[in-house]
mmCIF file of C-alpha atoms in Angstrom:
data_model
loop_
_atom_site.group_PDB
_atom_site.id
_atom_site.type_symbol
_atom_site.label_atom_id
_atom_site.label_comp_id
_atom_site.label_asym_id
_atom_site.label_seq_id
_atom_site.Cartn_x
_atom_site.Cartn_y
_atom_site.Cartn_z
ATOM 1 C CA MET M 24 -168.473 15.173 -14.142
ATOM 2 C CA LYS M 25 -168.130 11.772 -15.800
ATOM 3 C CA PHE M 26 -170.282 12.988 -18.740
ATOM 4 C CA LEU M 27 -168.089 16.098 -19.119
ATOM 5 C CA LEU M 28 -164.910 13.980 -19.203
ATOM 6 C CA LYS M 29 -166.426 11.640 -21.804
ATOM 7 C CA SER M 30 -167.490 14.625 -23.923
ATOM 8 C CA LEU M 31 -164.001 16.141 -23.727
ATOM 9 C CA CYS M 32 -162.386 12.816 -24.683
ATOM 10 C CA PHE M 33 -164.762 12.443 -27.649
ATOM 11 C CA ALA M 34 -164.065 16.008 -28.814
ATOM 12 C CA ALA M 35 -160.304 15.439 -28.547
ATOM 13 C CA ALA M 36 -160.552 12.156 -30.459
ATOM 14 C CA LEU M 37 -162.681 13.782 -33.159
ATOM 15 C CA THR M 38 -160.246 16.696 -33.483
ATOM 16 C CA PHE M 39 -157.314 14.272 -33.722
ATOM 17 C CA SER M 40 -159.162 12.169 -36.300
ATOM 18 C CA LEU M 41 -160.037 15.184 -38.432
ATOM 19 C CA SER M 42 -156.569 16.685 -38.220
ATOM 20 C CA THR M 43 -154.866 13.427 -39.165
ATOM 21 C CA ASN M 44 -157.406 12.417 -41.820
ATOM 22 C CA ALA M 45 -157.686 15.868 -43.374
ATOM 23 C CA GLN M 46 -154.123 17.102 -43.684
ATOM 24 C CA ALA M 47 -154.712 19.679 -46.417
ATOM 25 C CA ILE M 48 -157.696 21.534 -45.020
ATOM 26 C CA PHE M 49 -156.072 21.937 -41.602
ATOM 27 C CA SER M 50 -152.549 22.678 -42.845
ATOM 28 C CA PRO M 51 -151.235 26.243 -42.563
ATOM 29 C CA GLY M 52 -151.898 28.417 -45.592
ATOM 30 C CA LEU M 53 -149.062 28.655 -48.114
ATOM 31 C CA TYR M 54 -150.025 31.957 -49.706
ATOM 32 C CA SER M 55 -152.966 34.336 -49.919
ATOM 33 C CA THR M 56 -155.080 33.680 -53.004
ATOM 34 C CA GLY M 57 -156.245 37.303 -53.042
ATOM 35 C CA GLU M 58 -159.751 38.469 -53.716
ATOM 36 C CA ALA M 59 -162.190 35.646 -54.414
ATOM 37 C CA LEU M 60 -163.399 35.485 -57.989
ATOM 38 C CA LYS M 61 -166.953 36.440 -58.813
ATOM 39 C CA LYS M 62 -168.684 33.182 -59.667
ATOM 40 C CA PRO M 63 -171.655 32.494 -61.879
ATOM 41 C CA ARG M 64 -174.776 31.176 -60.150
ATOM 42 C CA VAL M 65 -174.136 27.611 -61.348
ATOM 43 C CA MET M 66 -170.780 27.663 -59.485
ATOM 44 C CA LYS M 67 -172.336 28.798 -56.203
ATOM 45 C CA PRO M 68 -171.179 25.637 -54.331
ATOM 46 C CA PHE M 69 -167.519 26.348 -55.266
ATOM 47 C CA VAL M 70 -165.438 27.415 -52.253
ATOM 48 C CA GLU M 71 -162.282 29.337 -53.157
ATOM 49 C CA PHE M 72 -159.880 29.365 -50.219
ATOM 50 C CA SER M 73 -158.408 32.637 -49.004
ATOM 51 C CA LYS M 74 -155.107 30.745 -48.558
ATOM 52 C CA ALA M 75 -153.780 27.904 -50.701
ATOM 53 C CA ARG M 76 -153.069 24.631 -48.863
ATOM 54 C CA LYS M 77 -150.446 21.945 -49.368
ATOM 55 C CA MET M 78 -151.909 18.808 -50.914
ATOM 56 C CA PRO M 79 -151.169 15.503 -49.202
ATOM 57 C CA GLU M 80 -149.734 12.702 -51.302
ATOM 58 C CA LEU M 81 -152.614 10.705 -52.745
ATOM 59 C CA LYS M 82 -152.452 6.975 -53.472
ATOM 60 C CA ILE M 83 -154.001 7.140 -56.915
ATOM 61 C CA LYS M 84 -153.345 4.856 -59.880
ATOM 62 C CA ASN M 85 -154.198 4.776 -63.569
ATOM 63 C CA LEU M 86 -156.096 2.033 -65.445
ATOM 64 C CA LYS M 87 -152.915 -0.061 -65.675
ATOM 65 C CA GLY M 88 -152.412 0.089 -61.894
ATOM 66 C CA GLU M 89 -149.426 2.429 -62.194
ATOM 67 C CA PRO M 90 -149.055 5.077 -59.458
ATOM 68 C CA ILE M 91 -149.928 8.641 -60.457
ATOM 69 C CA LYS M 92 -148.007 11.597 -59.082
ATOM 70 C CA LEU M 93 -149.876 14.888 -59.097
ATOM 71 C CA GLU M 94 -146.518 16.586 -59.778
ATOM 72 C CA SER M 95 -146.940 15.387 -63.369
ATOM 73 C CA LEU M 96 -149.762 17.937 -63.743
ATOM 74 C CA LYS M 97 -147.834 20.937 -62.436
ATOM 75 C CA GLY M 98 -148.266 23.999 -64.599
ATOM 76 C CA LYS M 99 -152.012 23.386 -64.943
ATOM 77 C CA LEU M 100 -155.204 24.186 -63.102
ATOM 78 C CA VAL M 101 -156.277 20.708 -61.985
ATOM 79 C CA ILE M 102 -159.801 19.584 -61.147
ATOM 80 C CA LEU M 103 -159.958 16.214 -59.398
ATOM 81 C CA ASN M 104 -163.532 14.920 -59.637
ATOM 82 C CA VAL M 105 -163.952 12.335 -56.855
ATOM 83 C CA TRP M 106 -166.707 9.897 -57.811
ATOM 84 C CA ALA M 107 -168.002 6.329 -57.418
ATOM 85 C CA THR M 108 -170.125 3.912 -59.451
ATOM 86 C CA TRP M 109 -172.684 3.653 -56.617
ATOM 87 C CA CYS M 110 -173.209 7.444 -56.634
ATOM 88 C CA THR M 111 -176.256 8.409 -58.736
ATOM 89 C CA PRO M 112 -175.291 12.110 -59.148
ATOM 90 C CA CYS M 113 -171.801 11.002 -60.268
ATOM 91 C CA ILE M 114 -173.316 8.807 -62.972
ATOM 92 C CA ARG M 115 -175.355 11.784 -64.209
ATOM 93 C CA GLU M 116 -172.214 13.928 -64.348
ATOM 94 C CA ILE M 117 -169.917 11.572 -66.239
ATOM 95 C CA PRO M 118 -171.170 12.230 -69.814
ATOM 96 C CA GLN M 119 -170.911 15.987 -69.188
ATOM 97 C CA LEU M 120 -167.446 15.636 -67.642
ATOM 98 C CA ALA M 121 -166.237 13.509 -70.570
ATOM 99 C CA GLU M 122 -167.447 16.184 -72.981
ATOM 100 C CA LEU M 123 -165.788 18.931 -70.941
ATOM 101 C CA GLN M 124 -162.512 16.969 -70.895
ATOM 102 C CA LYS M 125 -162.556 17.111 -74.709
ATOM 103 C CA LYS M 126 -163.194 20.861 -74.703
ATOM 104 C CA LEU M 127 -160.276 21.406 -72.291
ATOM 105 C CA ALA M 128 -157.786 19.626 -74.560
ATOM 106 C CA GLY M 129 -154.942 21.988 -75.413
ATOM 107 C CA THR M 130 -155.611 24.276 -72.421
ATOM 108 C CA ASN M 131 -153.800 24.544 -69.087
ATOM 109 C CA ILE M 132 -156.819 23.010 -67.347
ATOM 110 C CA GLU M 133 -156.836 19.294 -66.543
ATOM 111 C CA LEU M 134 -160.060 17.662 -65.368
ATOM 112 C CA VAL M 135 -159.732 14.049 -64.294
ATOM 113 C CA GLY M 136 -161.971 11.651 -62.409
ATOM 114 C CA VAL M 137 -160.779 9.869 -59.276
ATOM 115 C CA SER M 138 -162.887 6.788 -58.576
ATOM 116 C CA ILE M 139 -163.033 5.636 -54.950
ATOM 117 C CA ASP M 140 -164.483 2.247 -55.873
ATOM 118 C CA ALA M 141 -162.611 -0.708 -54.388
ATOM 119 C CA ASN M 142 -162.251 -2.611 -57.676
ATOM 120 C CA PRO M 143 -160.926 -0.781 -60.774
ATOM 121 C CA ALA M 144 -162.021 -3.670 -63.041
ATOM 122 C CA GLU M 145 -165.641 -3.070 -62.032
ATOM 123 C CA VAL M 146 -165.223 0.634 -62.832
ATOM 124 C CA GLU M 147 -163.944 -0.216 -66.316
ATOM 125 C CA GLU M 148 -166.942 -2.508 -66.851
ATOM 126 C CA PHE M 149 -169.250 0.222 -65.551
ATOM 127 C CA LEU M 150 -167.834 2.793 -67.998
ATOM 128 C CA LYS M 151 -168.162 0.332 -70.890
ATOM 129 C CA LYS M 152 -171.764 -0.453 -69.938
ATOM 130 C CA HIS M 153 -172.636 3.250 -69.914
ATOM 131 C CA LYS M 154 -170.636 3.936 -73.114
ATOM 132 C CA GLN M 155 -168.347 6.353 -71.289
ATOM 133 C CA THR M 156 -164.932 4.789 -71.939
ATOM 134 C CA ASP M 157 -163.652 8.214 -73.072
ATOM 135 C CA PHE M 158 -164.000 9.522 -69.513
ATOM 136 C CA LYS M 159 -160.468 9.884 -68.142
ATOM 137 C CA THR M 160 -160.408 8.567 -64.600
ATOM 138 C CA TRP M 161 -157.884 7.356 -62.057
ATOM 139 C CA PHE M 162 -158.425 5.152 -59.025
ATOM 140 C CA ASP M 163 -158.102 5.714 -55.289
ATOM 141 C CA THR M 164 -159.085 2.327 -53.869
ATOM 142 C CA THR M 165 -157.743 3.258 -50.411
ATOM 143 C CA THR M 166 -159.704 6.558 -50.351
ATOM 144 C CA SER M 167 -156.541 8.529 -49.643
ATOM 145 C CA VAL M 168 -158.516 11.623 -50.741
ATOM 146 C CA GLU M 169 -159.904 11.627 -47.196
ATOM 147 C CA ALA M 170 -156.548 13.177 -46.263
ATOM 148 C CA VAL M 171 -157.483 16.304 -48.230
ATOM 149 C CA MET M 172 -160.621 17.077 -46.227
ATOM 150 C CA PRO M 173 -163.543 15.173 -44.711
ATOM 151 C CA MET M 174 -165.588 13.756 -47.586
ATOM 152 C CA GLU M 175 -169.151 14.717 -46.765
ATOM 153 C CA VAL M 176 -170.527 14.073 -50.225
ATOM 154 C CA VAL M 177 -169.635 12.347 -53.482
ATOM 155 C CA PRO M 178 -169.026 13.749 -56.022
ATOM 156 C CA THR M 179 -166.584 16.303 -54.658
ATOM 157 C CA ASN M 180 -164.090 18.261 -56.754
ATOM 158 C CA PHE M 181 -160.699 19.482 -55.536
ATOM 159 C CA LEU M 182 -159.061 22.335 -57.448
ATOM 160 C CA LEU M 183 -155.281 22.709 -57.534
ATOM 161 C CA ASP M 184 -153.132 25.595 -58.730
ATOM 162 C CA ALA M 185 -150.185 25.323 -61.134
ATOM 163 C CA LYS M 186 -147.890 24.239 -58.269
ATOM 164 C CA GLY M 187 -150.244 21.497 -57.080
ATOM 165 C CA ASN M 188 -151.608 23.393 -54.067
ATOM 166 C CA LEU M 189 -155.253 23.088 -53.051
ATOM 167 C CA ILE M 190 -157.060 26.360 -53.803
ATOM 168 C CA GLY M 191 -160.675 25.287 -53.390
ATOM 169 C CA TYR M 192 -163.303 22.598 -53.597
ATOM 170 C CA LEU M 193 -166.732 22.055 -55.069
ATOM 171 C CA PRO M 194 -169.028 19.580 -53.306
ATOM 172 C CA GLY M 195 -171.970 17.804 -54.906
ATOM 173 C CA PHE M 196 -173.503 17.457 -58.344
ATOM 174 C CA LEU M 197 -172.846 20.148 -60.935
ATOM 175 C CA PRO M 198 -174.380 20.493 -64.419
ATOM 176 C CA TRP M 199 -170.992 20.605 -66.148
ATOM 177 C CA ASP M 200 -172.607 21.329 -69.506
ATOM 178 C CA ASP M 201 -173.856 24.730 -68.301
ATOM 179 C CA GLU M 202 -172.584 27.461 -70.648
ATOM 180 C CA ASN M 203 -171.173 29.514 -67.747
ATOM 181 C CA ILE M 204 -168.822 26.839 -66.400
ATOM 182 C CA LEU M 205 -166.132 26.768 -69.093
ATOM 183 C CA PRO M 206 -165.682 30.582 -69.108
ATOM 184 C CA PHE M 207 -165.357 30.521 -65.304
ATOM 185 C CA LEU M 208 -162.760 27.732 -65.451
ATOM 186 C CA LYS M 209 -160.767 29.872 -67.880
ATOM 187 C CA VAL M 210 -160.896 32.771 -65.391
ATOM 188 C CA LEU M 211 -159.612 30.398 -62.690
ATOM 189 C CA GLU M 212 -156.873 29.258 -65.080
ATOM 190 C CA LYS M 213 -155.817 32.866 -65.646
ATOM 191 C CA LYS M 214 -155.608 33.464 -61.885
ATOM 192 C CA TYR M 215 -153.865 30.259 -60.842
ATOM 193 C CA VAL M 216 -151.696 29.337 -63.847
ATOM 194 C CA PRO M 217 -149.027 31.985 -64.483
ATOM 195 C CA ALA M 218 -148.536 32.937 -68.112
ATOM 196 C CA THR M 219 -145.315 31.598 -69.612
ATOM 197 C CA LYS M 220 -143.279 33.768 -71.945
#
């Protein structure tokens, strides 16, 4: 009986922890995203939600330490690439991500890194050392991204629609230079960023 009570208490605590630490994933759906898009093999890890979710407010800052509001990116398909300097797969991705950021210039797709390292100055030094200062990244030193969903792996990418709602995620390393990725991102853009007249 005592074991059963302990198990129930643990389960309740875990559920509370997950629901409070992962506001977006457990929030009620805002709208149906319709039929899931057919993805190329390289995008197999991408999970497109059947219902869009409200994004929690993240405590992210730019290189100058100024707060960033995701509202500033409304009207675009946004890919938040959560990474860290101690993450080997992240380091492998950065040159490819920086190149993709250049290719996305002038589109309604915004790809930006979100470093969860504790010290932004060390991240700047890291990017200089690896000759990747062109990689656009922000900082989340308090790991507020944990409010989106439990972070099981870094890197993880969160995808937002034109209104800033969470429409999917992509966990783990991805070869961002694969020729099938950019066309798929453009299909996502067409679905989640309404055409303006």
